[in-house]
Coordinates of C-alpha atoms in Angstrom, one line a residue:
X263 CA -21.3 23.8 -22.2
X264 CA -19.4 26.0 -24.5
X265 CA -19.3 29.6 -24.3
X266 CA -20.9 31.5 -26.8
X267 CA -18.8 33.7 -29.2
X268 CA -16.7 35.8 -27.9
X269 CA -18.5 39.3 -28.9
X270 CA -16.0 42.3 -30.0
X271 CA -14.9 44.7 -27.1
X272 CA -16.2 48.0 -27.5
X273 CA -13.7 50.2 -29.0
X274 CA -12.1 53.2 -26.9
X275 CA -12.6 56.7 -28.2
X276 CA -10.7 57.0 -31.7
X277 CA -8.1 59.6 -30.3
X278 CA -7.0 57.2 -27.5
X279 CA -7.1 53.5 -29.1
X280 CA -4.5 55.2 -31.8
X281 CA -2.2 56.5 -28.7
X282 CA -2.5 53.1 -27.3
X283 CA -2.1 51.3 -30.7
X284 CA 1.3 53.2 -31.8
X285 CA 2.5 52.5 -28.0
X286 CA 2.5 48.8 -28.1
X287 CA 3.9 48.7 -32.2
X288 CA 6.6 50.7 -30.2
X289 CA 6.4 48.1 -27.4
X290 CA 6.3 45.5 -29.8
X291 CA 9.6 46.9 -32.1
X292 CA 11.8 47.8 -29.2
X293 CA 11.3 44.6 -27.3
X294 CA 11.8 42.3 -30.5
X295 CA 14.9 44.4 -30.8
X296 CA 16.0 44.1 -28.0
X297 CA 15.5 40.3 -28.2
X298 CA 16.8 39.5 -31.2
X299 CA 19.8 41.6 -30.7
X300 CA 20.7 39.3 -27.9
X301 CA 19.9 36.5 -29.7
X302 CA 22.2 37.3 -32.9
X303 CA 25.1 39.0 -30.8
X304 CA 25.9 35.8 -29.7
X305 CA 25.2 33.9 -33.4
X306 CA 27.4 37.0 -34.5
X307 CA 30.0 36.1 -32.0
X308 CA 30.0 32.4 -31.6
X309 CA 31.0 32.6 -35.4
X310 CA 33.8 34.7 -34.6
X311 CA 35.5 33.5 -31.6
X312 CA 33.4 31.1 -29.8
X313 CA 35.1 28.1 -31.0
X314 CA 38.6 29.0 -30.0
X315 CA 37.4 30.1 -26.7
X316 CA 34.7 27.5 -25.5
X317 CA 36.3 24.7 -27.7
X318 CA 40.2 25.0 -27.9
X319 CA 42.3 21.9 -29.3
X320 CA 39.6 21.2 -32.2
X321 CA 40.3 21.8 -36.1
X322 CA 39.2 25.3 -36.8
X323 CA 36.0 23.4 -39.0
X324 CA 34.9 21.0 -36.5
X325 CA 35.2 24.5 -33.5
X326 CA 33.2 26.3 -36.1
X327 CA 30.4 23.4 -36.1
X328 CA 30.4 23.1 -32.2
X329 CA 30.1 27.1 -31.3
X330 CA 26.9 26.7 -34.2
X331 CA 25.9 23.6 -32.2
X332 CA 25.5 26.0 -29.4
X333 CA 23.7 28.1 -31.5
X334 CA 21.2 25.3 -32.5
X335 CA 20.9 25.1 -28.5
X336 CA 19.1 27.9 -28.6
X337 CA 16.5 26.9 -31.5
X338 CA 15.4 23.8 -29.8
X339 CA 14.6 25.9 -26.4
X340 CA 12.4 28.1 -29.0
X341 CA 9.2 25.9 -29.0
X342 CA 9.7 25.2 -25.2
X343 CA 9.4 28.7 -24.7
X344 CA 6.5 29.0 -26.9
X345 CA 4.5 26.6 -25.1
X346 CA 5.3 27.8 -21.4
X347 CA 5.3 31.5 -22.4
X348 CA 2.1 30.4 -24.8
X349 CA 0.2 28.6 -21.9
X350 CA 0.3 31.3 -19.2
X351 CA 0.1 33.9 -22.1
X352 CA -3.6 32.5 -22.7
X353 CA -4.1 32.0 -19.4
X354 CA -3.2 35.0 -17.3
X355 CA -2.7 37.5 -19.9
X356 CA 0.1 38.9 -22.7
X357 CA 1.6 41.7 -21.1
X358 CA 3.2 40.3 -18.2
X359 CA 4.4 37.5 -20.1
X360 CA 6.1 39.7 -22.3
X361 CA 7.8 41.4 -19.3
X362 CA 9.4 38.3 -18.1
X363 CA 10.9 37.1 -21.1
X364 CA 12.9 40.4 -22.0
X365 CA 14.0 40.1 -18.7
X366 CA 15.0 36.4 -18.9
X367 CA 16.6 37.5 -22.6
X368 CA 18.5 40.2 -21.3
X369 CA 19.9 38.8 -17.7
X370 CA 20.8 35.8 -19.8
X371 CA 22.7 37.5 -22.2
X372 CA 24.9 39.5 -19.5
X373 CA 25.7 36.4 -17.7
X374 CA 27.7 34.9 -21.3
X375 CA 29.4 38.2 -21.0
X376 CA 30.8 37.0 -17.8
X377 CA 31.6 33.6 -18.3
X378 CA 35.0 32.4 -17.8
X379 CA 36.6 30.4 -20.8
X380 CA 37.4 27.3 -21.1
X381 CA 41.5 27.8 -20.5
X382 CA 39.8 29.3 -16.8
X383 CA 37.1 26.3 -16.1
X384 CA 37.6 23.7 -18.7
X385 CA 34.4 21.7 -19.4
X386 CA 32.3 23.8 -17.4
X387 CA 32.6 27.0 -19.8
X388 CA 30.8 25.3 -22.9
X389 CA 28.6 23.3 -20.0
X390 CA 27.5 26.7 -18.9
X391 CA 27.3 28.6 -22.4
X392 CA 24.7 26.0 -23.7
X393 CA 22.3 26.6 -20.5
X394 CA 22.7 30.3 -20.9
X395 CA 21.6 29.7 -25.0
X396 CA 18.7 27.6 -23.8
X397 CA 17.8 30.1 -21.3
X398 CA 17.7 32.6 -24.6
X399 CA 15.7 30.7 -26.4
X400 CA 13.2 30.2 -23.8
X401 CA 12.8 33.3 -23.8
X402 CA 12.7 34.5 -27.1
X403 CA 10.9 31.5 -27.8
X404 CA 7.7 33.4 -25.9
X405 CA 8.4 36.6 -26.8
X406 CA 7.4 37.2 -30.5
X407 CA 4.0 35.6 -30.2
X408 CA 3.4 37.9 -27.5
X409 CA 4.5 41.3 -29.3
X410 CA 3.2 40.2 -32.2
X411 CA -0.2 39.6 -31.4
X412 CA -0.6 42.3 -28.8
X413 CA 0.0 44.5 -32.1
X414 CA -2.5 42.5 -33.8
X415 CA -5.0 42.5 -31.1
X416 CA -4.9 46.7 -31.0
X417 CA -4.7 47.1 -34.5
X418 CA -8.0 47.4 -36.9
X419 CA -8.9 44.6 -39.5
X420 CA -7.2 46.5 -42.5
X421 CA -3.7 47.8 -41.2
X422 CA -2.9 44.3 -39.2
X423 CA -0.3 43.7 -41.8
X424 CA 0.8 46.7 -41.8
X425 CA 0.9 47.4 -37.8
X426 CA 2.2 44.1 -37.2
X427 CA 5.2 44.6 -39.2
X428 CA 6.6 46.6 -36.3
X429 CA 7.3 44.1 -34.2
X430 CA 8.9 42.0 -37.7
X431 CA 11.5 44.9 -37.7
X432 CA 12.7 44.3 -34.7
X433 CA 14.3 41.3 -36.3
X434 CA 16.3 43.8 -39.2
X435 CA 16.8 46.8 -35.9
X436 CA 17.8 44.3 -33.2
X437 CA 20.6 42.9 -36.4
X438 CA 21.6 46.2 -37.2
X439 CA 22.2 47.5 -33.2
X440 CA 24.0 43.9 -32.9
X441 CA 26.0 44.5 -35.9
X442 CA 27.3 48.1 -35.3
X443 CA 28.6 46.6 -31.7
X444 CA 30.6 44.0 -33.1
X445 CA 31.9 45.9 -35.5
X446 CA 33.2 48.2 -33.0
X447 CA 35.2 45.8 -31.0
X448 CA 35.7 43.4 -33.8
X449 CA 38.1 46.4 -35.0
X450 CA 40.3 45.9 -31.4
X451 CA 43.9 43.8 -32.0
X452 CA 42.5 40.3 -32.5
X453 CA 44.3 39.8 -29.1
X454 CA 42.7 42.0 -27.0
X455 CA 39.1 41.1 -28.9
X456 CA 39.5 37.6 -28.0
X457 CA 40.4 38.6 -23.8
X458 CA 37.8 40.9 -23.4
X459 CA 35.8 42.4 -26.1
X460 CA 34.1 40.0 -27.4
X461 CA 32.1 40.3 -23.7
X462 CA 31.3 44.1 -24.4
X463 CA 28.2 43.4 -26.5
X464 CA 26.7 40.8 -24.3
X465 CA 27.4 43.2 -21.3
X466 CA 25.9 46.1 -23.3
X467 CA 22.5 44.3 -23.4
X468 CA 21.9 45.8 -19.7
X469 CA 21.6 49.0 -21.2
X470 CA 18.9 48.2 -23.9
X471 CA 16.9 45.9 -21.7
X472 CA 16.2 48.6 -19.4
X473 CA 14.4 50.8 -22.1
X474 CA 12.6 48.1 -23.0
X475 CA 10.9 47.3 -20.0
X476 CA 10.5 50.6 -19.4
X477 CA 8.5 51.0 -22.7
X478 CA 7.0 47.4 -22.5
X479 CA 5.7 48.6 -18.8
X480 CA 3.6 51.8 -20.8
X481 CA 1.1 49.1 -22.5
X482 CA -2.2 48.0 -21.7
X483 CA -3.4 44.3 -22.2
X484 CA -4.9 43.3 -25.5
X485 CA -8.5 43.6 -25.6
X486 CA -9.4 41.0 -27.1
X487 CA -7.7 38.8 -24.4
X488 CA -9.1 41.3 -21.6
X489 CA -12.8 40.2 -23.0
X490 CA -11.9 36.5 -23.1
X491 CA -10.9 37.0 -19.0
X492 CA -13.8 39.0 -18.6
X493 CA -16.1 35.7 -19.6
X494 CA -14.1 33.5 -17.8
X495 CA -13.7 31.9 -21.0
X496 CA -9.9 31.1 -21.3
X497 CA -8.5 27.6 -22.4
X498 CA -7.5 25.5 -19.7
X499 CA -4.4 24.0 -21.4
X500 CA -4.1 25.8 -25.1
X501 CA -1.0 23.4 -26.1
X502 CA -3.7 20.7 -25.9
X503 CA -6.9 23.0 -28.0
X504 CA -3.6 23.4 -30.7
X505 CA -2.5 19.9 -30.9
X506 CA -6.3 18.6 -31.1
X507 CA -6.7 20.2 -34.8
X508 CA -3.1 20.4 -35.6
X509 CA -3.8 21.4 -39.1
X510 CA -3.1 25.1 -38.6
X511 CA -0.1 24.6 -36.7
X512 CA 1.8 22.4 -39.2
X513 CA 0.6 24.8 -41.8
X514 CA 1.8 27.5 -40.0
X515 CA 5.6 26.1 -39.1
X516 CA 5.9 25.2 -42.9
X517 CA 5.1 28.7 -43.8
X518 CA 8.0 29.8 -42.0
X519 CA 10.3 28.2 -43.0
X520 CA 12.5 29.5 -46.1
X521 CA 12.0 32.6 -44.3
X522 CA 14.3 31.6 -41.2
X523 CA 16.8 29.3 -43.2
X524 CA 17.4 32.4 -45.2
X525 CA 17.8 34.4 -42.3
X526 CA 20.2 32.0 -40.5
X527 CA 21.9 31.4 -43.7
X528 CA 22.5 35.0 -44.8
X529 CA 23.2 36.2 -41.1
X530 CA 25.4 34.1 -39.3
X531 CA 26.3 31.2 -41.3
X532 CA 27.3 34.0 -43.6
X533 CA 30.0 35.5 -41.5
X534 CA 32.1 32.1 -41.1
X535 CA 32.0 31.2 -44.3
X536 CA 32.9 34.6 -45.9
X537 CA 35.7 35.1 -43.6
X538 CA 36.8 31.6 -44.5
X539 CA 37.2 32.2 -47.9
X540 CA 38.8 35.6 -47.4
X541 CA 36.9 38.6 -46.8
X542 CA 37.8 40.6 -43.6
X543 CA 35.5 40.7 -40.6
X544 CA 34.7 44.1 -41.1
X545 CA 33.3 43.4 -44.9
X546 CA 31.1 41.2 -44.0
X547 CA 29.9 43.0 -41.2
X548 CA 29.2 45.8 -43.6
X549 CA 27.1 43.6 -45.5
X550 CA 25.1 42.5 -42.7
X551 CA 24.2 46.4 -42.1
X552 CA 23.0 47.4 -45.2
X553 CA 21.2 44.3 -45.5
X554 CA 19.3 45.3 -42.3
X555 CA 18.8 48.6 -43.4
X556 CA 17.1 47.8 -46.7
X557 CA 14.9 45.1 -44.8
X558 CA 14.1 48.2 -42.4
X559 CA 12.6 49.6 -45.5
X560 CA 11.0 46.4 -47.2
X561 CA 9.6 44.9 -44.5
X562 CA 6.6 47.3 -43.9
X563 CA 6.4 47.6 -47.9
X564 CA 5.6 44.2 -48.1
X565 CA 3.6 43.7 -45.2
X566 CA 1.5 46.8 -46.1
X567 CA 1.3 45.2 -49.4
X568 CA -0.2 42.2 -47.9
X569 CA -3.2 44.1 -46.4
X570 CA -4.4 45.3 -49.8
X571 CA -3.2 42.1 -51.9
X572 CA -3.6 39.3 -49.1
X573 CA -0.8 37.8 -47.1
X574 CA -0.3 34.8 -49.8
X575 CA 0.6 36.1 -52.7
X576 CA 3.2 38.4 -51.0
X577 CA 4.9 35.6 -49.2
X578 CA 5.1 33.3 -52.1
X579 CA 6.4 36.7 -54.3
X580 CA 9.8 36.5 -51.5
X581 CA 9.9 32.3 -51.8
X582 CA 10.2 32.2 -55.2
X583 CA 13.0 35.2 -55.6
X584 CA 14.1 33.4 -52.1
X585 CA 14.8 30.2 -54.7
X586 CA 15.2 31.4 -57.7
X587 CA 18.7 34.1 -56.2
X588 CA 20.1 31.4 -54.0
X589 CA 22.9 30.4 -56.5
X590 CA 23.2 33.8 -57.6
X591 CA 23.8 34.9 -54.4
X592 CA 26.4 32.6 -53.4
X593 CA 28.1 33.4 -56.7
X594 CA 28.6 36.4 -55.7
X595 CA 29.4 35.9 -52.7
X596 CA 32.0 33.5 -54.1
X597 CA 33.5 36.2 -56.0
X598 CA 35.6 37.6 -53.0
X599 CA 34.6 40.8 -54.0
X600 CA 33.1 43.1 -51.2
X601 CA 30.6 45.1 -53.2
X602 CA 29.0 42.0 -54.6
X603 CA 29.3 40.4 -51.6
X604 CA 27.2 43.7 -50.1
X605 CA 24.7 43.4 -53.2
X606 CA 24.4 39.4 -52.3
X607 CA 23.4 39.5 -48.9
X608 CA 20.7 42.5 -50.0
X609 CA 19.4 40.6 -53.1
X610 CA 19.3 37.3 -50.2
X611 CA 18.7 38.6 -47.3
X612 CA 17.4 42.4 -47.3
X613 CA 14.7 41.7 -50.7
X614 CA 13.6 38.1 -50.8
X615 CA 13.9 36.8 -46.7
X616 CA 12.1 40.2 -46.0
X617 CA 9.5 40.0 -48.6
X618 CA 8.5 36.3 -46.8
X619 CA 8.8 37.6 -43.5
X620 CA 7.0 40.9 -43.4
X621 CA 3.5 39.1 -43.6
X622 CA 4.3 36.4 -41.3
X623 CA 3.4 37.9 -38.1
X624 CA -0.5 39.1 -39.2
X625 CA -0.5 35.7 -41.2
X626 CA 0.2 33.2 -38.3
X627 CA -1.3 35.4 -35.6
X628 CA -4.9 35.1 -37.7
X629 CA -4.8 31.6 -38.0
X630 CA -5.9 30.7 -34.3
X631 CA -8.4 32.0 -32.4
X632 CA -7.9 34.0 -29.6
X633 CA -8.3 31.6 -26.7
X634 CA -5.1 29.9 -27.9
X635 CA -3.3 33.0 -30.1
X636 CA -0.7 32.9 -28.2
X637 CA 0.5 29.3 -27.9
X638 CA -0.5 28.7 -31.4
X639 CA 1.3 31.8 -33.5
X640 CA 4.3 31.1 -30.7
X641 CA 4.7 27.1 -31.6
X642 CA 4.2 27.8 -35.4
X643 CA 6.5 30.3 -35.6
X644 CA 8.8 28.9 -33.3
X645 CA 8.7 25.3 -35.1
X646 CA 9.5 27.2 -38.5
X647 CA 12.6 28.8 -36.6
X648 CA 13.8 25.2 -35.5
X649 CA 13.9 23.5 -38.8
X650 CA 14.4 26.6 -40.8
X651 CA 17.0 27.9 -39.0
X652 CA 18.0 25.9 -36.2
X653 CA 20.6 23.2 -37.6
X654 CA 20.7 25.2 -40.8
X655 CA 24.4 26.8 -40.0
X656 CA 25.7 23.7 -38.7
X657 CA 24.1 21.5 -41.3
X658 CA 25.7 23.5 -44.0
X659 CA 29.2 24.0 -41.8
X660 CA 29.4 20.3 -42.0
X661 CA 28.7 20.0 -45.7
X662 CA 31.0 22.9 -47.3
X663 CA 33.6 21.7 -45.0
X664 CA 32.8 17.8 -46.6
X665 CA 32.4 19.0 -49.9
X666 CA 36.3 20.9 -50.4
X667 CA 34.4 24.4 -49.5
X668 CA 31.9 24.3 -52.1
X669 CA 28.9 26.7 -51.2
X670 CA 26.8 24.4 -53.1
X671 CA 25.1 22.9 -50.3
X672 CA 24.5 26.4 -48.9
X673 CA 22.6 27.5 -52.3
X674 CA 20.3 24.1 -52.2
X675 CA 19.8 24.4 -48.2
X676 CA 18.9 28.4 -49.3
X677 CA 16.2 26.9 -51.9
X678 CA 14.8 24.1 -50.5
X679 CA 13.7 26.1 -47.7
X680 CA 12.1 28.7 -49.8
X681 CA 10.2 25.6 -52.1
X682 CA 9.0 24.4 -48.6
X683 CA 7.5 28.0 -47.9
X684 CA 6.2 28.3 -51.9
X685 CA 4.5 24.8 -51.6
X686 CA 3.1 25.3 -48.2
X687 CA 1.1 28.9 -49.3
X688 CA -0.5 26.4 -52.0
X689 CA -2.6 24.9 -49.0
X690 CA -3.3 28.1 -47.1
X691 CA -6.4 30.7 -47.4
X692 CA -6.3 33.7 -47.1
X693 CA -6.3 35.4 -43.9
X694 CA -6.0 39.1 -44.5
X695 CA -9.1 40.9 -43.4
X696 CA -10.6 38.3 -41.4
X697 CA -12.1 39.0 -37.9
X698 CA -10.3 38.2 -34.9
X699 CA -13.4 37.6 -32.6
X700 CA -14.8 34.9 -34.0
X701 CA -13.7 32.0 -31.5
X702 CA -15.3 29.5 -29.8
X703 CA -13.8 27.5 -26.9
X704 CA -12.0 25.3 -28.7
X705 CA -11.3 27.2 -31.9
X706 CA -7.7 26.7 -33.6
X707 CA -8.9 26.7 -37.0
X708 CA -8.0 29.6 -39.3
X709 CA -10.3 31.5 -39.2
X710 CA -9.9 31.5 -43.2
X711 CA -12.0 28.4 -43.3
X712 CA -14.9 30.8 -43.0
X713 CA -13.7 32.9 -45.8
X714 CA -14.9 31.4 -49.8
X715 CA -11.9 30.0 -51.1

């Protein structure tokens, strides 16, 4: 027999549930950050030195592609992630699964900081860097469904968008610490970077994974989970509740997915391709940081926008500038110039990816109920990452380097990815302002289906 709805905790004293609210969207920003500084260090450095180092004897094109292929290693461990992390995140509870995969993140990003080469170990070096990348993306892979819906879960129905955009900038802030390291030792003789610093940012990760476990250990467990436990009412196996009305899933890794090509795109792709065609390391490093820095600013614009407007207008406002700038902003990226190069990857990257991104985590976290949040906003998200931005650097490595060095197939990659996210809000309701306790046992449907269209 099925449970009967799950009823809405009773809410702490005001004073304290905002104390506890503004300590997990800390949890939630310094743990993504941490994350996805690991995570883009080595996209970051596998575009600068990877290929020489792990895969020596190759054309400097077809290195590029392998040290990206790598990179893609990572993607396809996302959705594994998701589902283990999402499974025993349902099942046992979010916090602690949130503690073990910034610890996996972070001991795996140390180890590539002490891997020998390939003149030291041969085959075994690139053998080795892949499991390390898959190891990442495990971990990852659980890790923003977690923060993000812990942030969520605390926050009240009119600020989700707002709150949850917290753990969203930990994607710009982890980018921007990531950045500002590799600029530091990207500025050592190209010599010595290539012995021993490009290690220095993978080894640095020690350091920031420590305060984030020591922050991550200051939350409680969501609430709305801590009910579902208290009823004994958790999904035996959520993959299978998600996958039974797979509607909201698809819809949800759609959603996602000019977003992330954007971002892979405009991040790392970005720094091969400009310092193929001439700019310095150090330009397009620039770039990179005061790209993160305006996303700093418009993410929680736009995801406060979407709690007054809804989250589907806003998202579809970033595809279609997403689209409509992506030859612009190779042009000017094509220009050699490093001030348009800085406006491009803004215009690209800091405006338009940011604008679809902000919303995403309230968006995908209210379209599953809470029995299986956490596998559900993990595999959608995680699945939008894969195809979005995945194979996206390595797809379009392969076709500039086909097509004489022509960023044309970057600009179409750039918009069909944002068409895919424009055509996919089309099919979706609207979420913002919906309640969060209205789950049955096996509820995966958004719960905008109750909501007039």
């Amino acid at each position: 027999m099925s449970p009967s709805p799950i009823a809405s905790p009773p809410a702490p004293p005001s004073p304290e549930r905002a104390r506890q609210l503004r300590r997990v969207a800390l949890s939630g920003l310094l743990g993504t950050a941490v994350e996805f500084y690991d995570f883009l260090v080595y996209g970051t450095v596998a575009a600068l030195v990877f290929g020489e180092l792990f895969f020596p004897g190759a054309d400097p094109a077809v290195g590029t592609i392998a040290a990206f292929g790598t990179f893609a290693a990572g993607y396809v461990a996302r959705p594994l992630g998701g589902i283990l992390f999402g499974h025993f995140g349902d099942r046992l509870g979010r916090k602690s699964m949130l503690l073990l995969t910034m610890g996996l993140m972070g001991g795996a990003s140390f180890l590539v900081g002490l891997l020998p080469t390939y003149d030291t170990i041969g085959v075994w070096a690139p053998v080795l860097l892949i499991a390390l990348r898959v190891v990442q993306g495990i971990a990852i892979g659980g890790e923003w469904g977690g923060a993000t819906l812990m942030v969520v879960e605390h926050a009240g129905e009119r600020r989700r968008g707002l709150w949850s955009s917290f753990t969203q900038m930990g994607a710009p802030l982890g980018s921007l610490l990531s950045t500002a390291v590799v600029t530091l030792v990207v500025a050592l003789p190209k010599d010595e970077f290539a012995a021993w610093g490009w290690r220095v940012p993978f080894l640095l990760s020690v350091v920031l994974l420590g305060v984030g476990l020591f922050v991550r250990l200051q939350v409680v467990e969501s609430p709305l989970f801590a009910e579902v436990k208290k009823d004994n009412a958790e999904s035996r196996l959520p993959i299978l509740d998600v996958l039974r009305r797979p509607r909201p899933l698809v819809l949800a890794c759609c959603v996602g997915i000019g977003a992330f090509t954007a971002q892979s795109l405009l991040t790392s792709y970005l720094i091969a391709y400009a310092t193929g065609i001439g700019y310095a390391r150090p330009q397009v490093l620039t770039a990179l940081t005061v790209s993160a820095c305006v996303a700093l600013v418009v993410l929680p614009c736009a995801s406060a926008l979407s709690d007054r407007i809804g989250r589907r207008p806003v998202v579809l406002a970033g595809a279609l500038a997403s689209a409509a700038l992506a030859f612009p902003v190779l042009a000017l990226v094509d220009s050699k110039s490093p001030g348009l190069l800085i406006l491009a990857v803004v215009l690209g990257h800091g405006i338009a990816q940011s604008t679809m991104y902000g919303p995403l985590g309230a968006l995908l976290t209210e379209m599953f109920g809470t029995r299986v949040r956490y596998t559900g906003a993990s595999l959608g998200y995680q699945g939008a990452t894969l195809i979005g931005a995945g194979f996206s650097p390595m797809i379009a490595g392969s076709l500039v380097a086909g097509n004489g060095g022509s960023s044309t197939p970057v600009a179409l990659l750039l918009c069909g990815g944002a068409v895919v996210t424009a055509v996919t809000v089309v099919f979706l309701r609207e979420t913002s302002g919906a309640s969060l306790t209205d789950t049955t046992e096996h509820s995966t449907t958004p719960h905008t289906e109750e909501i007039p269209a």
